Amino acid sequence: MVATHTTGATEVPDAAGPQAGHPGRRGLSPQARGMTALLVTVAIWAAFALSARALSASSLLPADAALLRFGVPLVVLLPALWRRRRRIAAVRPGAAAKIICGAGVPFFLAAMHGGALTSAAFVGSIVPGMVPLFVAALMAARGKGAPRGTQTAGLALIALGVAALVWRYVVPVDTDVLEGAGTLLVASGLWALYTVGLRDVDLDPVGSIGLLCLPSFAVIALLVLTGVLPTGLAHAAGADIALFLVVQGLGVGLCAGLLYAFAIRRLGAERSSVVGSLSPVAVVLLAVPLLGEKPTVAVLVGVPLITAGVVLANRRPRAASGPAAGPVPPSAPRPEVPVDA
């Protein structure tokens, strides 16, 4: 477990609250600020799913998007990462491998490929939605115990929701959609590996971003330079570059993890995870005006089932004392640890 850092009774009051000498000055409460950060995070998670689908219609290739996704956070956080270099280097190889493989290049390329073959609703539902199932399996394999109570019901609802999404493509068989859904399941399994790996390292969100992005950027750059992965970055449209730089680099790669950590601090892990489970719904709603997608009956049935399942899977049993082993969406470093820049 990663140690948390709190200020206890000596915590400084929020600067946004009423201040001495300014009795009429009011700002957002800590809870409102936490909810605002969480809603922005949910929007970024939705943007990740939308960008995975939109990539196939842009002038960028998957390798180009990956360079922006992992390179931008490194540039922005370089001074802070340099101060954390010893702690990052001290991470055990096994835990580091889970993080780098689980959320790095393999995950990113799987999510982008799956999104190109399916829809934004599939990406936004299957990738984060299936994480609790995979995490439960990984934790059970490590002898950490089986899900209990509402968590079991939540996992069943998630499985039923995914089945509802893909059933209409089985008969008759749509190989593209089934391949895409299978690839998204692989991406979700990788993200579960990342989630478990984050619990084995002693890093704050900034350090976790560095541990993920540095080797991932090096790998994707090597694959591009050696010609293994094609690139069209030099000839890409400026608007596409700007869009993915903001959404993937600044949004997914940087802001979502830090904002989610802030929200966890203000609202608590359980409340944040419940609000965060609205991400698939946000993806479906935004995909209609932005990508022209029309929700099918399968989506209208499957997405609510997955959302309800994620809510139940994130609920802690009454006897539990630690945080629930729920999903960390595809953009957030370990949520329990506050930002310490």
Short mmCIF file of C-alpha atoms in Angstrom, two decimals, residues 77-91 203-208 210 338-341:
data_model
loop_
_atom_site.label_atom_id
_atom_site.label_comp_id
_atom_site.label_asym_id
_atom_site.label_seq_id
_atom_site.Cartn_x
_atom_site.Cartn_y
_atom_site.Cartn_z
CA LEU A 77 6.38 17.60 -15.20
CA LEU A 78 10.11 17.39 -15.91
CA PRO A 79 11.28 19.44 -12.87
CA ALA A 80 8.96 17.57 -10.48
CA LEU A 81 9.98 14.21 -11.94
CA TRP A 82 13.65 15.08 -11.52
CA ARG A 83 13.06 15.64 -7.81
CA ARG A 84 11.40 12.21 -7.61
CA ARG A 85 14.02 10.38 -9.68
CA ARG A 86 15.37 8.29 -6.78
CA ARG A 87 11.95 7.14 -5.63
CA ILE A 88 10.97 6.26 -9.22
CA ALA A 89 14.21 4.34 -9.74
CA ALA A 90 13.67 2.46 -6.48
CA VAL A 91 10.38 0.88 -7.64
CA LEU A 203 4.70 6.93 -5.39
CA ASP A 204 2.37 9.91 -5.46
CA PRO A 205 0.39 10.66 -8.68
CA VAL A 206 3.19 12.75 -10.17
CA GLY A 207 5.73 9.99 -9.59
CA SER A 208 3.32 7.42 -11.02
CA GLY A 210 6.70 9.64 -14.57
CA PRO A 338 -2.89 13.14 -2.70
CA VAL A 339 -0.81 15.27 -5.00
CA ASP A 340 2.52 16.31 -3.56
CA ALA A 341 4.26 18.38 -6.21
#
